[in-house]
Coordinates of C-alpha atoms in Angstrom, one line a residue:
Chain A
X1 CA 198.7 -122.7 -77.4
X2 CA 195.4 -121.1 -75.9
X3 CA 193.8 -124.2 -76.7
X4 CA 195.4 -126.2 -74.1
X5 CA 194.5 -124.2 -71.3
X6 CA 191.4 -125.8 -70.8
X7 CA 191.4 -129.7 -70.7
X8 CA 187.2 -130.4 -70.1
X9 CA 188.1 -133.4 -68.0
X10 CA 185.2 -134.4 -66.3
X11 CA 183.0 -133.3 -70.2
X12 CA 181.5 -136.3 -72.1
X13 CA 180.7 -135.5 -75.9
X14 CA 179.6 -137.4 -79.0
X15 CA 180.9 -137.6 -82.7
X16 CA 179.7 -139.4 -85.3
X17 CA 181.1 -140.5 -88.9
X18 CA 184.1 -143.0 -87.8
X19 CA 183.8 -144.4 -91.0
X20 CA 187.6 -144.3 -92.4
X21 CA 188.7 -146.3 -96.1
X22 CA 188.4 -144.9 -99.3
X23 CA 185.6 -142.2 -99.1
X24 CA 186.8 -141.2 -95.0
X25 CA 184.1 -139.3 -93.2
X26 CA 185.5 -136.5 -90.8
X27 CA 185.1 -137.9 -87.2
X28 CA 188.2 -139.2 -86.8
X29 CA 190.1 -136.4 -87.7
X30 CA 187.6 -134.2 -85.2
X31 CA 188.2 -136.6 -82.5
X32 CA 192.1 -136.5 -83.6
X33 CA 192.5 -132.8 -83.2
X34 CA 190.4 -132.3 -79.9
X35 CA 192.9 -134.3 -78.6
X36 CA 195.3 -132.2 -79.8
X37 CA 194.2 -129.4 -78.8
X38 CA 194.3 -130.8 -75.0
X39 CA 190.6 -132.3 -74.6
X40 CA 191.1 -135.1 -71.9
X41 CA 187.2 -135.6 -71.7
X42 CA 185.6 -138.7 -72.8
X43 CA 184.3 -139.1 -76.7
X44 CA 181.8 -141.2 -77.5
X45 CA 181.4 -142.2 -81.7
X46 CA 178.3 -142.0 -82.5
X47 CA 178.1 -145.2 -85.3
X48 CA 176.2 -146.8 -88.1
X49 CA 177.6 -149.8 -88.1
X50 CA 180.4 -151.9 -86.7
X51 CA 182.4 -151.7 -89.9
X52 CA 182.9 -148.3 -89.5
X53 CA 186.9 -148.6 -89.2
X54 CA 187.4 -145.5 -87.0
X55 CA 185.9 -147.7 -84.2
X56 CA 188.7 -149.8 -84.1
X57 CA 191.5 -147.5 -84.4
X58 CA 190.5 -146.9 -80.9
X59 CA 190.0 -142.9 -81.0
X60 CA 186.9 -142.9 -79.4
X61 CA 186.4 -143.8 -75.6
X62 CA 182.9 -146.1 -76.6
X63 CA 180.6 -146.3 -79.2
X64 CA 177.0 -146.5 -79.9
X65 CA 175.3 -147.2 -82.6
X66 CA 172.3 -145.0 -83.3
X67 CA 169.5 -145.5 -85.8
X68 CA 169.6 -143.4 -89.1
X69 CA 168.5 -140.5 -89.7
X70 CA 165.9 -141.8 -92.1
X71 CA 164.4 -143.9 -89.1
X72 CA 162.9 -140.7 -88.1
X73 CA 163.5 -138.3 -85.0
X74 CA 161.6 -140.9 -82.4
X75 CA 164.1 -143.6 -82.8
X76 CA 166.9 -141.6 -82.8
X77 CA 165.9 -139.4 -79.5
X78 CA 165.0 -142.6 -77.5
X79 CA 168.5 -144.0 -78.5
X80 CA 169.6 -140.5 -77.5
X81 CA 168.4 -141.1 -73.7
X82 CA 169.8 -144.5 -73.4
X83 CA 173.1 -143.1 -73.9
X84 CA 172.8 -140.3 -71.6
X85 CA 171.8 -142.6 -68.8
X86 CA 175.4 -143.7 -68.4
X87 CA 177.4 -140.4 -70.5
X88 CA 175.6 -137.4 -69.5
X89 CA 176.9 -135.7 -73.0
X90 CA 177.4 -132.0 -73.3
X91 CA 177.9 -131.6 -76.7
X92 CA 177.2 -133.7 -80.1
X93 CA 179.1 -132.4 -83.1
X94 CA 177.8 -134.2 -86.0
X95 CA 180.4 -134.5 -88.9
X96 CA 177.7 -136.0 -91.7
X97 CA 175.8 -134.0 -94.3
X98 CA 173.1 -136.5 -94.2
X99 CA 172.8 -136.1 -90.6
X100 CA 172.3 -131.9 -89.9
X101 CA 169.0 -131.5 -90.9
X102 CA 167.8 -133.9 -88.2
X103 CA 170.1 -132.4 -85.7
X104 CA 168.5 -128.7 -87.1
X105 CA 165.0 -130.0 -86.6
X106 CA 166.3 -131.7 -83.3
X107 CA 168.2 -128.5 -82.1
X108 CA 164.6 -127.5 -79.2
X109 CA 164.9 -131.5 -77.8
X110 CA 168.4 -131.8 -77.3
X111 CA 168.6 -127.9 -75.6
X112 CA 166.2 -129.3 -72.8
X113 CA 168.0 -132.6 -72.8
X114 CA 171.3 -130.1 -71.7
X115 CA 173.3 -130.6 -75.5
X116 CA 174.5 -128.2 -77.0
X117 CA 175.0 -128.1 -80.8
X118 CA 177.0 -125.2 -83.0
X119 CA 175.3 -125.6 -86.7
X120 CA 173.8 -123.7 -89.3
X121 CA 170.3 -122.5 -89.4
X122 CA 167.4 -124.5 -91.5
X123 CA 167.9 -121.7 -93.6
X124 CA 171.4 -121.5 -93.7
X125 CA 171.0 -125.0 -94.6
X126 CA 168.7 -125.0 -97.3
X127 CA 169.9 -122.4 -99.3
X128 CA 173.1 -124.0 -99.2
X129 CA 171.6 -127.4 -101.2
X130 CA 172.8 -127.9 -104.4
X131 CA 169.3 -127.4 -106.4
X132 CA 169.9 -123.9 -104.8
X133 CA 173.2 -122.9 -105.4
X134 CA 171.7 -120.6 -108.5
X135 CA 169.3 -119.3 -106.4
X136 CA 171.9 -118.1 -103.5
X137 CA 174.2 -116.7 -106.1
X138 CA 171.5 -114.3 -107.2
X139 CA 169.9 -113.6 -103.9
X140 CA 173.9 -113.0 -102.2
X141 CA 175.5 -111.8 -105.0
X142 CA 178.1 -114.4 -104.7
X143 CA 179.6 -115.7 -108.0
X144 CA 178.4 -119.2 -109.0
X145 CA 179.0 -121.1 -112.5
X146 CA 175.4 -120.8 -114.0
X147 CA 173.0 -124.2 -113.4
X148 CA 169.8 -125.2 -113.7
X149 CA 167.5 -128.1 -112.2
X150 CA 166.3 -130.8 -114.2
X151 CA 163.3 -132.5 -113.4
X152 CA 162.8 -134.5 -116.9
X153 CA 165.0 -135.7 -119.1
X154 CA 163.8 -134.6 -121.8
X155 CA 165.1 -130.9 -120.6
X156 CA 168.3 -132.5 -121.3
X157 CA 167.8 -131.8 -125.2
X158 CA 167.1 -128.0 -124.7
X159 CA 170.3 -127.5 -122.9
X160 CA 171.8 -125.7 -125.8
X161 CA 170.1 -123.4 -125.6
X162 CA 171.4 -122.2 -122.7
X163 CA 174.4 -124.1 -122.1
X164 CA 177.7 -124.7 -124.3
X165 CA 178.6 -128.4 -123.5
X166 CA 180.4 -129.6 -122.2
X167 CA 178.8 -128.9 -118.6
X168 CA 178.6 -130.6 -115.4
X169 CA 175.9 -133.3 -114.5
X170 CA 175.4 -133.4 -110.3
X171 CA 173.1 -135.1 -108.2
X172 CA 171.2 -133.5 -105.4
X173 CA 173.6 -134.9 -102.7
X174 CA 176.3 -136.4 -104.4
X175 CA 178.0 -137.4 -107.6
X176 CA 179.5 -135.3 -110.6
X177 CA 180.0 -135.9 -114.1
X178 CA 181.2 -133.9 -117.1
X179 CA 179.0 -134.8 -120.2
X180 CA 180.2 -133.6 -123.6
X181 CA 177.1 -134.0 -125.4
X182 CA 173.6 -134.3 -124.8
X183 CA 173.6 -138.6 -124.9
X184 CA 176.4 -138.3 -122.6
X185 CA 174.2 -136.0 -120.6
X186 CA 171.1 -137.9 -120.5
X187 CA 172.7 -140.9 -119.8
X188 CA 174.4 -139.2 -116.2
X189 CA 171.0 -138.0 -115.8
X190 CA 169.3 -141.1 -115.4
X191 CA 172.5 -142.6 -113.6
X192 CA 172.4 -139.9 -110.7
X193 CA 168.5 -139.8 -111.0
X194 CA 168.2 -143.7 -110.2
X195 CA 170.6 -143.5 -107.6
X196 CA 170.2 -140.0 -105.8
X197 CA 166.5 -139.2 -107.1
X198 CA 165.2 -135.6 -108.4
X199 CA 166.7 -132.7 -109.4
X200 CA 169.5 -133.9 -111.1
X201 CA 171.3 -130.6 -111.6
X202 CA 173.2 -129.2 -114.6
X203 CA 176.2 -126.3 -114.1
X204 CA 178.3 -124.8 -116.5
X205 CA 181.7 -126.7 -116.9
X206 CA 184.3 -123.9 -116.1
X207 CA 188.0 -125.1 -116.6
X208 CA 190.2 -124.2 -114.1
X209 CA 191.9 -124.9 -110.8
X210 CA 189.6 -126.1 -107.9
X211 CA 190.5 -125.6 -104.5
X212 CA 188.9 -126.4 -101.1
X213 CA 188.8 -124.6 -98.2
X214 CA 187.5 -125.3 -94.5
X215 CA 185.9 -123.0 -92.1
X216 CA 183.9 -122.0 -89.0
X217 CA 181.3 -119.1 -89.0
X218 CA 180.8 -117.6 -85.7
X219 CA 177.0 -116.7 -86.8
X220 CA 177.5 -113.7 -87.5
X221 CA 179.1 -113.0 -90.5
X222 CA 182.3 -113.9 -88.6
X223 CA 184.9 -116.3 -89.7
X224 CA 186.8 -117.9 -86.9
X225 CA 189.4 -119.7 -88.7
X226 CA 190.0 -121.0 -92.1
X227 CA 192.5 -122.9 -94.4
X228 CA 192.5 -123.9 -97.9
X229 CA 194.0 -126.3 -100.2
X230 CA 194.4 -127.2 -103.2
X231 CA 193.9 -131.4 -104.4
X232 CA 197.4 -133.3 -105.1
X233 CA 196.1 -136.5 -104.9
X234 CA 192.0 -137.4 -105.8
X235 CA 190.4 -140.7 -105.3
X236 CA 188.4 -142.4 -107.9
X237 CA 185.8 -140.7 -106.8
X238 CA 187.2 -137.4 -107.1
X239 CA 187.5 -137.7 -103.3
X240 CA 191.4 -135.6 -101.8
X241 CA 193.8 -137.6 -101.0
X242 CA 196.2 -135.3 -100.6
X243 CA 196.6 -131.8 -101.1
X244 CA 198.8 -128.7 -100.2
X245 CA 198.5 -125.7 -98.4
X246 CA 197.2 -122.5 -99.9
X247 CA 197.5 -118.9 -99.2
X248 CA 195.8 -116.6 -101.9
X249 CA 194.6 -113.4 -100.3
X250 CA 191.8 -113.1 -102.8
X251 CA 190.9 -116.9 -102.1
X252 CA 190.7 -116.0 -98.4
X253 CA 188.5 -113.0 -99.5
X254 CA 185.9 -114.7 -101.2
X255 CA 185.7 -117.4 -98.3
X256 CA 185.4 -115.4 -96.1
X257 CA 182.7 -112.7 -98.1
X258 CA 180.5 -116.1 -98.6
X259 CA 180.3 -116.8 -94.8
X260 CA 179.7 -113.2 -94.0
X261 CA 177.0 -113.2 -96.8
X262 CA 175.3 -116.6 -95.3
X263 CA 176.0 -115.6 -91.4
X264 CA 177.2 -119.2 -91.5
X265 CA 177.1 -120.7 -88.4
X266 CA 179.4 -123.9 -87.5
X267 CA 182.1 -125.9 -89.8
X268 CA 181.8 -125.8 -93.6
X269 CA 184.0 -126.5 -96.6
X270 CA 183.7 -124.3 -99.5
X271 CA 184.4 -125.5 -103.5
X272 CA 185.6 -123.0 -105.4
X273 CA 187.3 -122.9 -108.7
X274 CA 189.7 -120.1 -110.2
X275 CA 188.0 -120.5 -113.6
X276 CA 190.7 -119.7 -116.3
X277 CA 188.6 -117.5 -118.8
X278 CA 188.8 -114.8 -116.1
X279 CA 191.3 -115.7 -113.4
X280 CA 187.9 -115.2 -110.8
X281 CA 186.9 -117.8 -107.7
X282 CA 183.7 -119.3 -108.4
X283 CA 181.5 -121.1 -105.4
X284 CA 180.9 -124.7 -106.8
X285 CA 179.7 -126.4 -103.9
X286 CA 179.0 -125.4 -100.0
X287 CA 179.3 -129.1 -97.7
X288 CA 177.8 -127.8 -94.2
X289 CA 180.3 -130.2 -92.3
X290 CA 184.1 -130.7 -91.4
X291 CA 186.1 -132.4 -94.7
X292 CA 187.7 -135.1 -94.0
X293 CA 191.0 -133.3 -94.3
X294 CA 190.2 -131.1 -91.1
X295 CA 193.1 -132.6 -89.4
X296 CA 195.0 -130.6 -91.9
X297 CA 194.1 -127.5 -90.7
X298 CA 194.8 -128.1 -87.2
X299 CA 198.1 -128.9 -88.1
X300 CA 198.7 -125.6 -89.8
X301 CA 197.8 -124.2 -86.1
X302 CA 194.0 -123.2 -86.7
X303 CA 192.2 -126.1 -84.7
X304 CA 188.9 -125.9 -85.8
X305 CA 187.3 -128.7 -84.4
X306 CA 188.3 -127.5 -81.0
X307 CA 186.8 -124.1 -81.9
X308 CA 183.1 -125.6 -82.8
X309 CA 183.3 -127.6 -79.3
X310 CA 184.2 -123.6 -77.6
X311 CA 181.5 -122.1 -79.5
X312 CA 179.0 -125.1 -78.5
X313 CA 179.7 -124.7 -74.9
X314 CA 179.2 -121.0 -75.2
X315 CA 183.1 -119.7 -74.6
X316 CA 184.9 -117.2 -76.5
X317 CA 186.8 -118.0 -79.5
X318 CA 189.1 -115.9 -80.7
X319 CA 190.1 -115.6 -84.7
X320 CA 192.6 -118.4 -85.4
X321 CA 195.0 -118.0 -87.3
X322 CA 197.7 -120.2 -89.3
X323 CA 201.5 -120.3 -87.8
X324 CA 203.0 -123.4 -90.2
X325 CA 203.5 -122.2 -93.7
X326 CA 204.1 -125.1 -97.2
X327 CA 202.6 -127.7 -95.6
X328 CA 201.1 -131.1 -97.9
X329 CA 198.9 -134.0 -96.8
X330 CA 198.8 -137.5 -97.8
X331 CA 196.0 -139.6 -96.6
X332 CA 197.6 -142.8 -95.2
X333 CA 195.5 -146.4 -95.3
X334 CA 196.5 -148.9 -92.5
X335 CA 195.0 -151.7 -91.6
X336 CA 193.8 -152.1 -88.1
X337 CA 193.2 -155.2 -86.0
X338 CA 190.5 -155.9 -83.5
X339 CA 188.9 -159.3 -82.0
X340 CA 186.4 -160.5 -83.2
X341 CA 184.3 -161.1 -80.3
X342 CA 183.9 -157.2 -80.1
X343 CA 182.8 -156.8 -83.2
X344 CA 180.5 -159.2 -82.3
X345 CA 179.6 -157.8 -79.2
X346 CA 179.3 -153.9 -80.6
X347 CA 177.1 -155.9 -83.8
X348 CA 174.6 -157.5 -81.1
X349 CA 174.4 -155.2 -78.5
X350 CA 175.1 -152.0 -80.6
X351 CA 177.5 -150.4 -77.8
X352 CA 181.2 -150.9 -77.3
X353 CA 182.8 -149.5 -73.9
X354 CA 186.3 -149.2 -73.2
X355 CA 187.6 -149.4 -76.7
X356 CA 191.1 -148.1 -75.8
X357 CA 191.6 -150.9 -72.9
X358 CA 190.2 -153.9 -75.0
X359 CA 192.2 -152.8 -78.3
X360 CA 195.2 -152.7 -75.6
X361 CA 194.3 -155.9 -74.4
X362 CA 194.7 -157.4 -78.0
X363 CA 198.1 -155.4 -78.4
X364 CA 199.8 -156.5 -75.5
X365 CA 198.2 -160.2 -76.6
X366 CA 200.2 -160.4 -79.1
X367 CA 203.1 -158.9 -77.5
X368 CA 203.0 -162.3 -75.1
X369 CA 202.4 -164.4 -77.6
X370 CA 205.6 -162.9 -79.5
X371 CA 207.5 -163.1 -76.4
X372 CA 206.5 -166.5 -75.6
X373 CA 207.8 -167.5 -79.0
X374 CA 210.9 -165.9 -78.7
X375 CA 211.8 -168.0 -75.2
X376 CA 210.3 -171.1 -76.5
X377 CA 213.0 -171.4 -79.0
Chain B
X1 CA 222.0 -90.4 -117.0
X2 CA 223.1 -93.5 -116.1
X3 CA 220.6 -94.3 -113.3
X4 CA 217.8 -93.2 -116.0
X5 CA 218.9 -95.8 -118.6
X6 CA 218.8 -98.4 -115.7
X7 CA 215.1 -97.7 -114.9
X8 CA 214.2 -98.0 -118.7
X9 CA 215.7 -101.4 -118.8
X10 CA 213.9 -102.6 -115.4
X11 CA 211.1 -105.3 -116.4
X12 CA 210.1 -106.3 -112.9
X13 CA 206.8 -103.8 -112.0
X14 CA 206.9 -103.8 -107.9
X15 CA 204.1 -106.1 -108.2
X16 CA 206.0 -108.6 -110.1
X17 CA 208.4 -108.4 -107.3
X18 CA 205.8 -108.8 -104.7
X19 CA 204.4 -111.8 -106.5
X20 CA 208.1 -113.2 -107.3
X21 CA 209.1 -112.4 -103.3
X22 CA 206.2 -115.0 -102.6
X23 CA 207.6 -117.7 -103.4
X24 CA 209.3 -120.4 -101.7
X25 CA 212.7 -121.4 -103.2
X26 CA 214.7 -124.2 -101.8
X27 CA 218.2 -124.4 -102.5
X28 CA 217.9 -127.4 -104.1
X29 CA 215.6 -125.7 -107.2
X30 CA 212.3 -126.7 -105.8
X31 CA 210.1 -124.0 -106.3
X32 CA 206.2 -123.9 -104.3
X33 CA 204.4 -121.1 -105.4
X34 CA 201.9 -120.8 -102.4
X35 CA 199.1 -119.1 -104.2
X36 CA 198.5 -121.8 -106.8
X37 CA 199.6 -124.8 -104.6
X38 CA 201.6 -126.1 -107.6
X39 CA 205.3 -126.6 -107.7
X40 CA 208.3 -126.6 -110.2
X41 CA 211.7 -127.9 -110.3
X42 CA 214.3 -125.5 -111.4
X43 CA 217.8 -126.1 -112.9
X44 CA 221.1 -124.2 -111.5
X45 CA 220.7 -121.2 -114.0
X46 CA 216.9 -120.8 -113.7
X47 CA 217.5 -121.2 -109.8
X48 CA 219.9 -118.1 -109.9
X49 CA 217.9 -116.0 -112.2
X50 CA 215.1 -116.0 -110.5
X51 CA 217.0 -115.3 -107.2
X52 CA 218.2 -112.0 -109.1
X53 CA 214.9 -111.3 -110.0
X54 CA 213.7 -111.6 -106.7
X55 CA 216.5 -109.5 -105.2
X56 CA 215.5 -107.0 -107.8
X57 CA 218.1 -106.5 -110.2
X58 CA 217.3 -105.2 -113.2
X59 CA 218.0 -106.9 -116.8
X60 CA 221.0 -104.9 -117.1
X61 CA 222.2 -106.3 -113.9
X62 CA 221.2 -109.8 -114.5
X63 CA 223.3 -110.1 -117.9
X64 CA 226.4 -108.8 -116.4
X65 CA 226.1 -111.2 -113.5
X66 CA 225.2 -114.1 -116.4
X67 CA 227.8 -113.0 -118.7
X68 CA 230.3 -112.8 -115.6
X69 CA 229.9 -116.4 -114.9
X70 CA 228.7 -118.1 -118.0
X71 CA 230.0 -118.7 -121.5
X72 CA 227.4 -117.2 -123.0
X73 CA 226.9 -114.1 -125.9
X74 CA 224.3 -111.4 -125.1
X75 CA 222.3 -112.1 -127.6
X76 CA 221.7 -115.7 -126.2
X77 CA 220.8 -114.3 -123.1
X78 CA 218.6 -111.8 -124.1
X79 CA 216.9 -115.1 -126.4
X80 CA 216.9 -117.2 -122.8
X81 CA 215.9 -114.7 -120.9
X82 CA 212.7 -113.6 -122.7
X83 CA 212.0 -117.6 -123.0
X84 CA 212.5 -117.4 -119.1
X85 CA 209.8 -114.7 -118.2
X86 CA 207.8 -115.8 -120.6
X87 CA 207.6 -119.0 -118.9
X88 CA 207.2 -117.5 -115.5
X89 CA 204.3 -115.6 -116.9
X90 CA 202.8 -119.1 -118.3
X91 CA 202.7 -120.2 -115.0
X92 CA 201.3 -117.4 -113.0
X93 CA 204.2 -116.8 -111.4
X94 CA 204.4 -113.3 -112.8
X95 CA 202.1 -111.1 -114.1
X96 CA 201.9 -111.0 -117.1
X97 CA 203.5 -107.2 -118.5
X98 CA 201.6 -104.3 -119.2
X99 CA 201.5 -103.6 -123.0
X100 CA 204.1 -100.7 -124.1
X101 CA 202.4 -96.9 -124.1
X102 CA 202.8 -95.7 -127.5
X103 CA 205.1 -92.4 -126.7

């Protein structure tokens, strides 16, 4: 494997989104697969808050937790320099859609501070936002299932006019629900409007098979590497929870004719759906992050984490491709164990170092304890 | 003559073939079909006709190997068999055939 050729030893990098449970956010399967791809540098998780259960899996060398993005760029670059001052970081690969358009707006700071960065442009951003999905199908010519932005409810009643129900009611971020008539509609409307605010957005329900795919855009119209799946297992939330491996040629296609279309830079995941009515992919959703499910990919051969760390530092990365063939995942919950007193500690102090050495610590604990047992009786 | 009556009878387009060499089979009648990401279980007979069809026999073929084998009168087969395809075109995992040119 090319990948292992280089281990970045002496390198110090950050990641954020250790959150694991029931709606997992991708860090610890980034952190997973540059490991596996032979990175021996240090990783530090950039976290929220102590609960976030990647912490304590121990994947990440320390942690720090950093303000939110929504505390605004001061807070966040003055916590930036406190870390540096002991972990001189290289590169910060940010795995939360919540968190790239402050990196974005970041991007001139953190080049002077010496990080480097491999994400999309503003633009590549924006027009990637749900509430302009429409607009990017026209502009690119890529196919998307027709939608419109609410702002009122009352537009809710003049959707049939232009819309057979039933159709799909999204929020601007997050959220999705299929409303069958217009009360059902109206009611989602105020649901995702009270939670996730203005537009609430309205698509055309197309029945069909969705599928998912990851992928990294050189920039240039390039694609370095991409898999795709199809969801086995969803959460309540609609959320994978397992899947299987994919290999349709015309999928591929359209993947990678949307990147080249956008010039996408960095890791994406693309929605698409084979709507039934004509057997064509439509583009239902562009996330401008890793899924959770990267590890996935990696594991087909195409580590694509690994790639965005190459492309960061400036190296060449050449087109990956997939060498394991009928693969499935299943997302597997386990419960991990930490003491208390560095939960405490991480809470207070808002950093945690040597995270592998003290979860050790509580390991072999209980390895002693077990052993002392054992000779007591 | 012989060859030309063979070719009449072939139902399998080379695409069909492509699409049908696609798949993964295992032994045990667990079918993935790749493309889709869905998968099927197959019984013993399904199992072996679709490994004919995959090795590209044609209909003619496949009856003689049936009728070789099985208990079964041809006009059973021929009933079975067009239940078959038609259920592999139900799931995608053929296309589905050209309509007949009118001669």
């Amino acid at each position: 494997m090319a990948s292992a050729a280089k281990n970045y030893r002496d390198m110090c990098i950050a990641i954020s989104g250790l959150h694991t449970g029931e709606n997992p956010q991708p860090g610890v399967p980034v952190i997973w697969s540059l490991r596996q791809g032979g990175y021996e540098g240090k990783i530090v998780g950039l976290v929220y808050d102590a609960n976030e259960a990647g912490i304590w899996a121990g994947v990440a060398d320390e942690v720090f937790e950093i303000p939110y993005p929504s505390d605004g760029s001061e807070a966040f670059l003055s916590r930036l320099n406190y870390i540096r001052q002991s972990h001189p970081l290289k590169v910060i690969m940010p795995t939360l859609d919540s968190e790239i358009m402050a990196y974005l707006r970041l991007a001139p700071k953190l080049a002077e501070m010496g990080i480097k960065t491999f994400l999309p442009t503003e633009e590549q951003f924006k027009l990637r936002s749900k509430n302009k999905l429409s607009e990017l199908g026209k502009l690119k010519k890529i196919r998307i299932p027709a939608s419109l932005n609410l702002s009122d409810a009352a537009m809710v009643w003049k959707l049939a006019d232009s819309f057979s129900f039933p159709v799909m009611i999204k929020g601007p971020f997050y959220d999705a629900y299929k409303a069958s008539t217009p009360e059902e509609a109206e009611k989602f409307f105020h649901k995702i409007r009270a939670e996730w605010g203005l537009p609430v957005i309205v698509q055309e329900f197309l029945a069909g098979d969705e599928y998912n795919m990851v992928a990294v855009g050189d920039g240039k119209g390039g694609c370095i590497g991409s898999i795709s799946m199809r969801k086995t297992l969803v959460t309540a939330k609609g959320k994978a929870f397992g899947g299987v491996l994919v290999e349709d040629p015309e999928l591929n296609a359209f993947g990678r004719d949307v990147i080249k279309k956008l010039s996408w830079r960095g890791p994406l995941e693309l929605e698409v759906l084979k709507a039934q009515r004509d057997g064509a992919y439509y583009l239902i959703e562009i996330n401008p992050r890793f899924p959770a499910w990267v590890r996935f990919a990696t594991e087909a051969g195409q580590n694509l984490p690994l790639a965005v760390l190459k492309l960061a530092l400036g190296e060449k990365q050449p087109r990956l491709r997939s060498h394991r063939k009928g693969l499935f995942f299943i997302r597997h919950s386990v419960d991990v164990v930490g003491d208390i007193s560095h939960f405490g500690e991480l809470s207070s102090t808002g950093e945690l170092r040597n995270i592998s050495m003290l979860l050790n610590q509580i390991q072999s604990n209980g390895r002693d304890q077990k052993a002392l047992r054992k000779a007591a009786h | 003559m012989k060859e030309k009556s063979n070719q009449a009878q072939l139902k399998i387009s080379p695409e069909a073939l492509e699409r049908l060499k696609g798949l993964a089979i295992s032994e045990s009648g667990f079918l993935f079909d790749p493309i889709t990401g869905y998968s099927y279980n197959l019984n013993s007979t399904a199992l072996e006709l679709i490994h004919l069809l995959q090795a590209g026999k044609d209909r003619q073929q496949m009856m003689k190997q049936m009728l070789d084998v099985y208990d079964v009168h041809v006009d059973d087969f021929d009933r079975d068999f067009e239940q078959f395809l038609g259920l592999l075109q139900e799931y995608g995992l053929l296309p589905a055939a050209a309509p007949k040119k009118k001669s």
